[in-house]
Coordinates of C-alpha atoms in Angstrom, one line a residue:
Chain A
M9 CA 121.9 90.0 127.8
M10 CA 123.3 91.3 131.0
I11 CA 120.9 94.2 130.9
I12 CA 117.9 92.0 130.4
E13 CA 118.9 89.8 133.3
T14 CA 119.4 92.8 135.5
C15 CA 116.0 94.2 134.5
K16 CA 114.4 90.9 135.2
K17 CA 116.1 90.7 138.6
Y18 CA 115.1 94.1 139.4
L19 CA 111.5 93.5 138.3
R20 CA 111.2 90.4 140.4
K21 CA 112.7 92.3 143.4
T22 CA 110.2 95.1 143.0
Y23 CA 107.3 92.7 142.7
T24 CA 108.3 90.8 145.8
E25 CA 108.7 94.1 147.7
F26 CA 105.3 95.1 146.5
A27 CA 103.6 91.9 147.3
T28 CA 105.1 91.5 150.8
H29 CA 105.1 95.1 152.0
V30 CA 103.1 97.5 150.1
Y31 CA 100.1 95.4 149.1
D32 CA 99.7 94.1 152.6
I33 CA 97.5 96.9 153.8
P34 CA 97.4 97.3 157.6
Q35 CA 94.2 95.9 158.9
R36 CA 93.4 98.7 161.4
M37 CA 93.7 101.3 158.7
L38 CA 91.5 99.4 156.4
A39 CA 88.8 98.8 159.0
L40 CA 88.9 102.4 160.1
L41 CA 88.5 103.8 156.5
I42 CA 85.6 101.5 155.7
L43 CA 84.0 102.6 158.9
I44 CA 84.3 106.2 157.8
I45 CA 82.6 105.5 154.5
F46 CA 79.7 103.9 156.3
L47 CA 79.5 106.7 158.8
T48 CA 79.6 109.4 156.2
L49 CA 76.9 107.9 153.9
P50 CA 74.0 108.9 156.3
Y51 CA 75.1 112.5 156.2
G52 CA 74.7 112.3 152.5
G53 CA 71.2 111.1 152.8
I54 CA 70.3 114.2 154.7
D55 CA 71.5 116.9 152.3
L56 CA 74.2 116.0 150.0
L57 CA 74.8 119.4 148.5
K58 CA 75.5 120.9 151.9
T59 CA 77.4 118.1 153.4
L60 CA 79.7 117.0 150.6
P61 CA 81.8 120.1 150.5
W62 CA 82.8 119.9 154.1
L63 CA 83.3 116.1 154.0
T64 CA 85.8 116.8 151.1
T65 CA 87.5 119.5 153.2
A66 CA 87.7 117.0 156.1
N67 CA 89.4 114.4 153.8
I68 CA 91.9 117.0 152.6
M69 CA 92.6 118.3 156.2
A70 CA 93.0 114.7 157.3
I71 CA 96.0 114.4 154.9
L72 CA 97.6 117.5 156.6
A73 CA 96.9 116.1 160.1
V74 CA 98.4 112.7 159.3
S75 CA 101.5 114.4 157.9
W76 CA 101.8 116.4 161.1
D77 CA 101.4 113.2 163.2
L78 CA 104.4 111.6 161.4
L79 CA 106.6 114.6 162.1
V80 CA 105.4 115.3 165.7
G81 CA 103.9 112.1 167.0
R82 CA 106.5 109.8 165.5
T83 CA 109.7 111.8 165.2
G84 CA 109.1 114.3 168.0
Q85 CA 110.0 117.4 166.0
M86 CA 107.5 119.9 167.3
S87 CA 106.1 121.9 164.4
L88 CA 103.6 124.7 164.5
G89 CA 104.1 125.6 160.9
Q90 CA 102.3 122.9 158.9
A91 CA 100.5 125.7 157.2
L92 CA 103.7 126.5 155.3
F93 CA 103.5 123.2 153.4
Y94 CA 99.8 123.7 153.0
G95 CA 100.1 127.1 151.6
S96 CA 103.1 126.4 149.3
G97 CA 101.2 123.5 147.8
A98 CA 98.2 125.8 147.1
Y99 CA 100.3 128.5 145.6
G100 CA 102.4 126.1 143.5
T101 CA 99.3 124.7 141.9
A102 CA 97.7 128.1 141.3
L103 CA 100.9 129.6 139.8
L104 CA 101.4 126.7 137.5
F105 CA 97.8 126.8 136.4
T106 CA 97.5 130.5 136.0
Y107 CA 100.8 131.4 134.3
L108 CA 101.6 128.2 132.4
G109 CA 98.1 126.7 131.9
W110 CA 99.1 123.3 133.2
P111 CA 96.4 120.8 133.8
L112 CA 95.9 119.8 137.4
W113 CA 97.2 116.3 137.1
A114 CA 100.6 117.8 136.2
S115 CA 100.6 120.8 138.4
I116 CA 99.7 119.0 141.6
P117 CA 102.7 116.7 141.5
L118 CA 105.0 119.5 140.6
S119 CA 103.7 121.7 143.4
I120 CA 104.3 118.7 145.7
L121 CA 108.0 118.8 144.5
F122 CA 108.0 122.5 145.2
G123 CA 106.8 121.9 148.8
T124 CA 109.4 119.2 149.2
G125 CA 112.2 121.5 148.1
L126 CA 110.9 124.1 150.5
A127 CA 110.9 121.5 153.3
L128 CA 114.4 120.7 152.6
I129 CA 115.6 124.3 152.5
I130 CA 113.8 125.2 155.7
G131 CA 114.5 121.8 157.4
V132 CA 118.2 122.2 157.5
P133 CA 118.3 125.3 159.7
C134 CA 115.2 124.3 161.6
L135 CA 116.4 120.9 162.8
R136 CA 119.3 122.3 164.6
M137 CA 116.8 123.6 167.1
K138 CA 114.9 121.6 169.7
G139 CA 111.6 121.6 171.5
P140 CA 109.9 125.0 171.9
Y141 CA 112.5 126.9 169.9
L142 CA 111.9 124.6 166.9
A143 CA 108.1 125.1 167.4
L144 CA 108.5 128.9 167.4
L145 CA 110.8 128.9 164.4
T146 CA 108.5 126.7 162.3
M147 CA 105.6 129.0 163.3
A148 CA 107.5 132.0 162.0
F149 CA 107.9 130.8 158.5
P150 CA 104.3 130.7 157.3
L151 CA 103.7 134.1 159.0
S152 CA 106.7 135.7 157.3
I153 CA 105.9 134.3 153.9
T154 CA 102.7 136.3 153.8
G155 CA 104.7 139.5 153.8
F156 CA 106.6 138.1 150.8
L157 CA 103.3 137.5 149.0
Y158 CA 102.2 141.1 149.6
Y159 CA 105.5 142.5 148.5
F160 CA 105.6 140.8 145.1
R161 CA 102.0 141.9 144.4
D162 CA 102.2 141.7 140.6
I163 CA 103.1 138.0 140.7
F164 CA 101.0 136.9 143.7
Y165 CA 98.2 139.4 143.6
G166 CA 98.6 140.3 147.3
E167 CA 95.6 139.8 149.5
T168 CA 93.1 138.7 146.8
G169 CA 95.1 135.7 145.9
I170 CA 95.9 134.2 142.5
P171 CA 92.7 134.1 140.6
P172 CA 91.9 131.5 137.9
P173 CA 92.5 132.9 134.4
R174 CA 88.9 132.6 133.3
A175 CA 86.0 133.6 135.4
G176 CA 84.8 130.5 137.4
R177 CA 86.4 127.7 139.1
L178 CA 89.6 125.9 138.5
P179 CA 88.7 122.8 136.5
S180 CA 88.2 119.6 138.3
L181 CA 90.6 116.7 137.7
F182 CA 87.7 115.1 135.8
P183 CA 86.4 116.3 132.5
Y184 CA 83.6 118.6 133.4
P185 CA 81.4 119.2 130.4
G186 CA 78.0 120.7 130.6
R187 CA 76.0 117.5 131.1
F188 CA 77.7 117.0 134.5
S189 CA 75.8 118.8 137.2
L190 CA 77.4 120.5 140.2
F191 CA 76.2 117.5 142.2
D192 CA 78.2 115.1 140.1
K193 CA 81.3 117.3 140.6
L194 CA 80.8 117.3 144.3
I195 CA 80.6 113.5 144.5
A196 CA 83.6 113.2 142.2
D197 CA 85.6 115.6 144.4
Y198 CA 84.6 113.8 147.5
F199 CA 85.7 110.4 146.3
L200 CA 88.9 111.7 144.7
S201 CA 89.8 113.4 148.0
F202 CA 88.9 110.3 149.9
A203 CA 90.9 108.1 147.7
L204 CA 94.0 110.4 148.0
M205 CA 93.5 110.6 151.7
F206 CA 93.4 106.8 151.9
I207 CA 96.5 106.4 149.8
S208 CA 98.5 109.0 151.7
A209 CA 97.5 107.6 155.1
I210 CA 98.5 104.1 154.0
I211 CA 101.8 105.3 152.7
I212 CA 102.6 107.3 155.9
Y213 CA 101.5 104.3 158.0
K214 CA 103.8 102.1 156.0
V215 CA 106.7 104.6 156.6
A216 CA 105.9 104.8 160.3
T217 CA 106.0 101.0 160.8
S218 CA 108.9 100.4 158.6
K219 CA 112.5 100.2 159.9
T220 CA 112.9 103.9 159.1
G221 CA 109.9 104.5 161.2
I222 CA 111.4 102.7 164.1
V223 CA 114.4 105.0 163.9
F224 CA 112.0 108.0 163.9
V225 CA 110.5 106.8 167.1
S226 CA 114.0 106.3 168.6
I227 CA 114.7 110.0 167.9
L228 CA 111.4 110.9 169.6
D229 CA 112.4 108.8 172.7
D230 CA 116.1 109.5 173.1
E231 CA 118.2 111.5 170.6
L232 CA 121.5 110.9 172.4
G233 CA 120.8 107.2 172.6
A234 CA 120.0 107.1 168.9
K235 CA 123.4 108.8 168.2
A236 CA 125.1 106.3 170.4
C237 CA 123.6 103.6 168.1
G238 CA 125.4 105.2 165.2
I239 CA 122.2 106.8 163.7
N240 CA 122.7 110.0 161.7
V241 CA 119.9 111.9 163.6
T242 CA 119.9 114.9 161.4
K243 CA 119.4 112.8 158.3
Y244 CA 116.4 111.0 159.7
K245 CA 114.9 114.2 161.1
L246 CA 115.2 115.8 157.7
M247 CA 113.7 112.7 156.1
S248 CA 110.7 113.0 158.4
F249 CA 110.4 116.7 157.6
V250 CA 110.4 116.1 153.9
I251 CA 107.8 113.3 154.0
S252 CA 105.6 115.5 156.1
G253 CA 106.2 118.3 153.6
I254 CA 105.2 116.1 150.6
F255 CA 101.8 115.2 152.1
G256 CA 101.3 118.7 153.5
S257 CA 101.7 120.3 150.1
L258 CA 99.5 117.6 148.6
S259 CA 96.7 118.6 150.9
G260 CA 97.2 122.3 150.2
S261 CA 97.2 121.9 146.4
L262 CA 94.1 119.7 146.7
Y263 CA 92.2 122.3 148.7
A264 CA 93.2 125.0 146.3
S265 CA 92.1 123.2 143.3
L266 CA 89.0 121.3 144.6
Q267 CA 87.5 123.7 147.1
K268 CA 88.8 127.2 146.9
S269 CA 89.7 127.4 143.2
L270 CA 92.3 130.0 144.1
A271 CA 95.3 130.4 146.3
N272 CA 95.3 133.3 148.7
P273 CA 97.2 134.4 151.9
P274 CA 94.7 132.7 154.4
F275 CA 96.3 129.4 153.3
F276 CA 99.3 130.4 155.5
D277 CA 97.0 131.2 158.4
L278 CA 97.8 129.9 161.9
L279 CA 94.5 128.1 161.9
N280 CA 95.8 125.7 159.3
S281 CA 98.6 124.8 161.6
V282 CA 96.3 124.5 164.6
I283 CA 93.6 122.2 163.0
P284 CA 96.0 119.3 162.5
I285 CA 97.2 119.6 166.1
V286 CA 93.7 119.6 167.5
A287 CA 92.7 116.7 165.3
T288 CA 95.7 114.7 166.1
I289 CA 95.4 115.1 169.9
L290 CA 91.7 114.3 169.6
G291 CA 92.3 111.1 167.7
G292 CA 95.5 110.0 169.4
I293 CA 99.0 111.3 168.8
G294 CA 101.5 109.0 167.1
T295 CA 98.8 106.5 165.9
I296 CA 98.6 107.8 162.2
Y297 CA 95.0 106.6 162.0
G298 CA 94.0 108.8 164.9
P299 CA 94.3 112.2 163.1
I300 CA 91.8 111.0 160.5
V301 CA 89.2 110.3 163.2
G302 CA 90.1 113.5 164.9
T303 CA 89.7 115.6 161.7
Y304 CA 86.3 114.0 161.1
I305 CA 85.1 114.8 164.6
Y306 CA 86.3 118.4 164.4
Y307 CA 84.6 119.0 161.1
T308 CA 81.4 117.2 162.1
L309 CA 81.2 119.5 165.2
D310 CA 82.2 122.7 163.4
K311 CA 80.5 122.3 160.0
Y312 CA 77.6 120.0 160.7
I313 CA 76.3 119.8 164.3
F314 CA 76.7 123.4 165.2
H315 CA 75.8 124.6 161.7
Y316 CA 72.7 122.7 160.7
V317 CA 71.5 120.6 163.6
I318 CA 71.9 123.2 166.3
P319 CA 72.5 126.4 164.4
L320 CA 74.7 128.8 166.4
D321 CA 76.4 132.1 166.0
K322 CA 79.9 131.8 164.6
N323 CA 81.7 133.0 167.7
M324 CA 79.4 130.9 170.0
R325 CA 80.2 127.9 167.9
L326 CA 83.9 128.4 168.4
L327 CA 83.5 128.5 172.2
I328 CA 81.2 125.5 172.4
Y329 CA 83.3 123.2 170.2
I330 CA 86.4 124.1 172.1
V331 CA 84.6 123.0 175.3
V332 CA 83.6 119.8 173.6
V333 CA 87.1 119.2 172.4
V334 CA 88.5 119.8 175.9
I335 CA 85.9 117.3 177.3
F336 CA 87.1 114.7 174.7
I337 CA 90.7 115.2 175.6
I338 CA 90.0 114.9 179.3
K339 CA 87.9 111.7 178.8
W340 CA 90.4 110.1 176.4
P341 CA 93.8 111.7 177.0
R342 CA 95.5 109.2 174.7
G343 CA 93.2 109.8 171.8
I344 CA 89.7 108.6 171.1
A345 CA 90.8 106.4 168.1
R346 CA 93.4 104.7 170.2
A347 CA 90.8 104.1 173.0
I348 CA 88.4 102.5 170.5
V349 CA 91.1 100.3 168.9
E350 CA 92.3 99.1 172.4
K351 CA 88.7 98.3 173.4
L352 CA 88.2 96.3 170.2
E353 CA 91.4 94.5 170.8
D354 CA 90.3 93.6 174.3
L355 CA 87.3 91.9 172.7
Q356 CA 89.4 89.3 170.9
E357 CA 89.7 85.9 172.5
P358 CA 92.7 85.8 174.9
R359 CA 95.4 83.6 173.4
E360 CA 98.1 81.6 175.0
I361 CA 101.6 83.0 174.7
E362 CA 102.8 79.6 173.2
E363 CA 100.3 80.0 170.4
I364 CA 101.6 83.5 169.5
K365 CA 105.2 82.2 169.6
K366 CA 104.3 79.4 167.3
E367 CA 102.9 81.8 164.8
N368 CA 106.0 84.0 164.9
V369 CA 108.4 81.2 164.1
R370 CA 109.8 81.7 160.7
P371 CA 110.1 78.7 158.3
G372 CA 113.6 77.3 158.0
E373 CA 114.6 77.9 161.6
Chain B
M16 CA 155.3 98.1 166.2
I17 CA 151.8 97.1 167.1
M18 CA 149.5 100.1 167.2
P19 CA 147.2 100.3 170.2
L20 CA 143.5 100.2 169.4
L21 CA 142.8 103.4 171.3
E22 CA 145.2 106.1 172.0
V23 CA 144.4 109.2 174.0
E24 CA 147.0 111.9 174.0
N25 CA 147.1 114.9 176.4
L26 CA 143.3 115.2 176.5
T27 CA 142.1 118.3 178.4
K28 CA 138.7 119.7 179.0
H29 CA 137.7 122.8 181.0
F30 CA 134.1 123.7 182.2
G31 CA 134.6 127.3 182.9
G32 CA 137.3 127.5 185.6
L33 CA 136.9 123.8 186.4
I34 CA 139.4 121.4 184.9
A35 CA 137.3 118.2 184.4
V36 CA 139.9 116.3 182.4
N37 CA 143.6 117.3 182.7
N38 CA 146.2 116.1 180.3
V39 CA 145.1 112.5 180.3
C40 CA 147.1 110.0 178.2
L41 CA 146.0 106.4 178.0
Q42 CA 146.2 103.5 175.7
V43 CA 144.0 100.5 175.1
E44 CA 145.5 97.4 173.4
E45 CA 143.3 95.0 171.4
G46 CA 141.7 92.3 173.4
E47 CA 142.3 94.1 176.7
I48 CA 139.8 94.8 179.4
V49 CA 140.6 98.0 181.3
G50 CA 138.9 99.5 184.3
I51 CA 138.7 103.2 185.1
I52 CA 137.9 104.1 188.7
G53 CA 137.9 107.2 190.8
P54 CA 135.8 109.1 193.3
N55 CA 132.7 110.9 192.4
G56 CA 133.3 113.9 190.1
A57 CA 136.7 112.6 189.1
G58 CA 136.0 113.1 185.4
K59 CA 135.4 109.5 184.4
T60 CA 132.2 110.1 182.5
T61 CA 133.6 113.3 181.0
L62 CA 136.5 111.3 179.7
F63 CA 134.0 108.9 178.1
N64 CA 132.0 111.8 176.6
L65 CA 135.1 113.2 175.1
I66 CA 136.2 109.9 173.6
T67 CA 132.9 109.2 172.0
G68 CA 132.3 112.7 170.7
Y69 CA 129.5 113.9 173.0
L70 CA 131.9 116.7 174.1
K71 CA 134.7 118.4 172.2
P72 CA 138.0 118.5 174.0
D73 CA 139.9 121.8 174.5
S74 CA 143.2 120.2 173.5
G75 CA 144.6 116.7 172.8
R76 CA 144.0 114.0 170.4
I77 CA 142.1 110.7 170.3
I78 CA 143.3 108.1 167.9
F79 CA 141.3 105.0 167.2
K80 CA 142.7 102.3 164.9
G81 CA 145.4 104.7 163.8
E82 CA 142.9 107.3 162.8
D83 CA 142.4 110.7 164.4
I84 CA 138.7 110.8 165.6
T85 CA 139.0 114.0 167.6
G86 CA 135.9 116.2 167.1
L87 CA 133.9 113.8 165.0
P88 CA 130.1 113.6 165.8
P89 CA 129.0 110.6 168.1
N90 CA 127.2 108.7 165.3
K91 CA 130.3 108.7 163.1
I92 CA 132.5 107.4 166.0
A93 CA 129.9 104.7 166.7
N94 CA 129.9 103.7 163.0
K95 CA 133.7 103.4 163.2
G96 CA 133.3 100.7 165.9
L97 CA 133.8 102.7 169.1
V98 CA 130.5 102.2 170.9
R99 CA 129.5 103.3 174.4
T100 CA 126.7 102.6 176.9
F101 CA 125.3 105.2 179.3
Q102 CA 125.4 105.5 183.1
I103 CA 121.8 106.4 183.1
V104 CA 120.0 104.0 180.8
R105 CA 118.7 105.5 177.6
P106 CA 116.2 103.0 176.1
F107 CA 113.7 103.9 173.4
R108 CA 110.7 103.6 175.7
H109 CA 108.0 103.5 173.1
L110 CA 109.6 100.8 171.1
P111 CA 109.4 97.0 171.8
T112 CA 112.6 95.6 173.2
I113 CA 113.5 93.9 169.9
A114 CA 113.0 97.2 168.0
N115 CA 115.5 98.9 170.3
I116 CA 118.1 96.6 168.8
L117 CA 116.8 97.0 165.3
V118 CA 117.5 100.8 165.6
A119 CA 121.2 100.0 166.1
L120 CA 121.1 97.6 163.1
Q121 CA 119.6 100.4 161.0
S122 CA 122.8 102.5 161.3
N123 CA 125.5 102.4 158.6
R124 CA 127.7 100.0 160.4
G125 CA 124.8 97.7 161.4
R126 CA 123.4 97.5 157.9
K127 CA 126.9 96.6 156.6
R128 CA 127.1 93.8 159.1
I129 CA 123.7 92.3 158.5
E130 CA 123.9 92.4 154.7
W131 CA 124.6 88.8 154.3
I132 CA 122.1 87.6 157.0
K133 CA 119.2 89.5 155.4
T134 CA 117.0 89.2 158.4
P135 CA 117.9 91.8 161.0
E136 CA 115.0 90.5 163.2
R137 CA 116.8 87.2 163.6
K138 CA 120.0 88.9 164.4
A139 CA 118.2 91.2 167.0
M140 CA 116.7 88.1 168.6
E141 CA 120.1 86.5 168.9
M142 CA 121.4 89.6 170.6
L143 CA 118.5 89.5 173.1
E144 CA 119.1 85.9 173.8
D145 CA 122.7 86.6 174.6
V146 CA 121.7 88.9 177.5
G147 CA 118.7 86.8 178.5
L148 CA 115.9 89.1 177.4
S149 CA 114.2 87.0 174.7
E150 CA 111.2 86.5 177.0
M151 CA 110.6 90.3 176.8
M152 CA 111.0 90.6 173.1
M153 CA 107.7 92.3 172.2
E154 CA 107.3 94.1 175.5
P155 CA 107.6 97.9 175.2
A156 CA 110.9 99.0 176.8
E157 CA 109.1 101.1 179.3
N158 CA 107.8 98.0 181.0
L159 CA 111.3 96.6 181.6
S160 CA 112.9 96.7 185.0
H161 CA 116.1 98.6 185.6
G162 CA 118.3 95.5 185.5
D163 CA 116.8 94.5 182.2
L164 CA 117.3 98.0 180.8
K165 CA 121.0 97.8 181.7
R166 CA 121.3 94.5 179.8
L167 CA 119.3 95.9 176.9
E168 CA 121.7 98.8 176.8
I169 CA 124.6 96.4 176.4
A170 CA 122.8 94.3 173.9
R171 CA 122.1 97.4 171.8
A172 CA 125.8 98.4 171.9
M173 CA 126.8 94.8 171.0
A174 CA 124.5 94.8 168.0
L175 CA 126.9 97.2 166.3
E176 CA 129.6 94.6 166.7
P177 CA 132.0 97.1 168.2
E178 CA 135.8 96.8 168.1
L179 CA 136.0 98.7 171.4
I180 CA 133.1 99.1 173.8
L181 CA 133.0 101.6 176.6
L182 CA 130.8 100.6 179.5
D183 CA 129.7 103.4 181.8
E184 CA 128.8 101.9 185.2
P185 CA 127.3 98.6 183.9
F186 CA 126.6 97.6 187.5
G187 CA 125.0 100.9 188.6
G188 CA 121.8 100.2 190.5
L189 CA 121.8 96.5 190.2
N190 CA 121.2 94.0 193.0
P191 CA 123.9 91.4 193.8
I192 CA 122.3 88.7 191.6
E193 CA 121.9 90.9 188.7
T194 CA 125.5 92.2 189.2
E195 CA 126.7 88.6 189.1
Y196 CA 124.8 87.9 185.9
M197 CA 126.3 91.1 184.4
V198 CA 129.8 90.1 185.4
K199 CA 129.3 86.7 183.7
S200 CA 128.0 88.3 180.5
I201 CA 130.9 90.8 180.4
Q202 CA 133.3 87.9 180.9
R203 CA 131.7 86.0 178.1
M204 CA 132.0 89.0 175.8
H205 CA 135.6 89.4 176.7
L206 CA 136.2 85.7 175.9
D207 CA 134.7 86.3 172.5
G208 CA 137.5 88.8 171.9
H209 CA 135.8 92.1 172.6
T210 CA 138.0 94.9 173.9
M211 CA 136.4 96.8 176.7
V212 CA 136.9 99.8 178.9
I213 CA 134.7 99.9 182.1
V214 CA 134.0 102.8 184.4
E215 CA 132.6 101.5 187.7
H216 CA 132.0 102.3 191.3
K217 CA 131.5 98.7 192.5
L218 CA 135.2 97.9 193.0
R219 CA 134.7 94.4 194.1
A220 CA 132.9 93.3 190.9
L221 CA 135.2 95.4 188.8
M222 CA 138.5 94.0 190.2
K223 CA 137.4 90.4 189.3
L224 CA 136.9 91.4 185.7
V225 CA 139.7 93.7 184.6
E226 CA 143.4 93.1 183.8
R227 CA 144.5 96.7 184.2
V228 CA 143.1 99.6 186.3
I229 CA 143.5 103.3 185.7
V230 CA 142.7 105.6 188.7
I231 CA 141.5 109.2 188.0
H232 CA 141.3 111.9 190.6
Y233 CA 140.4 115.6 189.8
G234 CA 140.8 114.8 186.1
E235 CA 144.3 113.4 186.3
I236 CA 145.5 109.9 186.1
I237 CA 147.1 109.1 189.5
A238 CA 147.9 105.5 189.2
E239 CA 147.8 102.6 186.7
G240 CA 148.4 98.9 187.1
T241 CA 147.0 95.5 187.8
P242 CA 144.2 95.3 190.4
E243 CA 146.6 94.0 193.0
E244 CA 149.0 96.8 192.5
I245 CA 146.2 99.3 192.7
G246 CA 144.9 97.8 195.9
K247 CA 148.2 98.4 197.6
N248 CA 148.9 101.8 196.1
K249 CA 149.1 104.4 199.0
K250 CA 147.9 107.3 196.8
V251 CA 144.8 105.5 195.7
I252 CA 143.9 104.5 199.3
E253 CA 144.5 108.1 200.2
V254 CA 142.2 109.3 197.6
Y255 CA 139.4 106.9 198.5
L256 CA 139.7 107.0 202.3
G257 CA 141.3 110.2 203.1
K258 CA 144.7 111.2 204.6
G259 CA 146.1 110.6 208.1
E260 CA 146.6 107.9 210.5
G261 CA 142.9 107.6 211.4
G262 CA 142.1 106.8 207.7
L263 CA 142.0 103.0 208.1
D264 CA 140.3 103.2 211.5
A265 CA 137.5 105.3 210.1
R266 CA 136.5 102.5 207.8
S267 CA 135.9 100.0 210.6

């Protein structure tokens, strides 16, 4: 009887927790994501076969950028090595699929666990460092791991990367029999990646605005002050590192399975550490919703505007969109997404302070 | 025998060739309010840093509630109930004022204390009301004035419900009105039964508050006694005003 009572109590508690905290999706986030759907639909109208792949990529990269924002924008732990999580997620999925033949729905969670373990192992020595030293150390890890991949060539296949066992792509998460066309697969991939991006962003936003998230910001603002408040700073830094690792490796394993259908050394490229940074600074550092907007801007410029609308040479493209990004950053130094949200909030009717106070009074006081 | 709340035994700290704290012994009894004074560079803040674990002493022991806490990290010492404030305010600038206090309530000690209240927000609001900051509750801490930040610093320390609180220059940079307010809130805290050690330069405000004064010069304790005794102590006057017959004239 005791056990049943305990179970009931636990269930009730979980449900209350869910109803009050998890289910209550932050409005800003919801509005933004709906906006993105509406904005991306027109692209689809132009040429879906060409646009859907990079929209899927943008969704996946947005997860990586949001995870970087939690670590750097909210906790203040400068990391230049987000590619480590990205690559380890990709390799984890590919290894499990190639050698054990595991289906994707099982190998993606396991490779996330693998990435989390890696974050824990690397986080302990890393977080003894601060500022630029931490940044350089985190940058060194993805670069050095490539050498490891080349050395154990018979396991990791060196430069070519781990190929799928049969010729062709890694299978999609959805059953993919013959009557589905490539077009259907692209749409399925897009919505799958979008849903996962949505869920990850909401979870990270929830973490960032929870009490734990408040402690993260206190570490960003003043580490000594946080220590004086009795906060175990190392524990919270490690927590942030691990959460960042979870979503970083999720994004890597998604990219490997949905887009590349293999895992190769370029996953550990410096570019994969830099894109989240550019995206976050474009969108607004520390906002969590900013990096999503930033990633979309980056990919729209790189893969759409300077690819189809104004076709440019690859090197020229790089130069021009760097100029565009710099202009954006000068115009909106605190991030374009943050600027938009602040503009929208200014549009609301000004309210009396008394009114706000009345709303905040809790019942039973 | 009643054990003193805090006992510092032969504490010494060198910075290279400089002896910042030299063989300091002091005791703080429960319910007491002790002032530590001394000229600039006397080693008062270093002493605080040693006691709260921000620096490791070269030799000596620190005993809090009968427990050796020498060499423990600052957060563990804070969780034991020995909390400090800083001379230069250290607010969490991006967070709203109320969240500054929620951070303290999120520590192990804070969580233990608020278990039965269930709403840390309400507890944080009470802490803010105590120091008169409830108006600024949702304001980011970076918008607060220096005087408000000093009070926030104290509210944050008090949120941990410390058994001993070390205040490092609580009146530093405050105008006379703010100083008066601060003196009153410290007196109120003392009446509530809090034990305090205060380092301060504003002697007039300090002497009104404390029961016992310890004078430090070049890292050594040179005098100890009630405020009246210290005011008459020749050695202390010498340290503050200089030697020689012209010493008192130079002041006028």
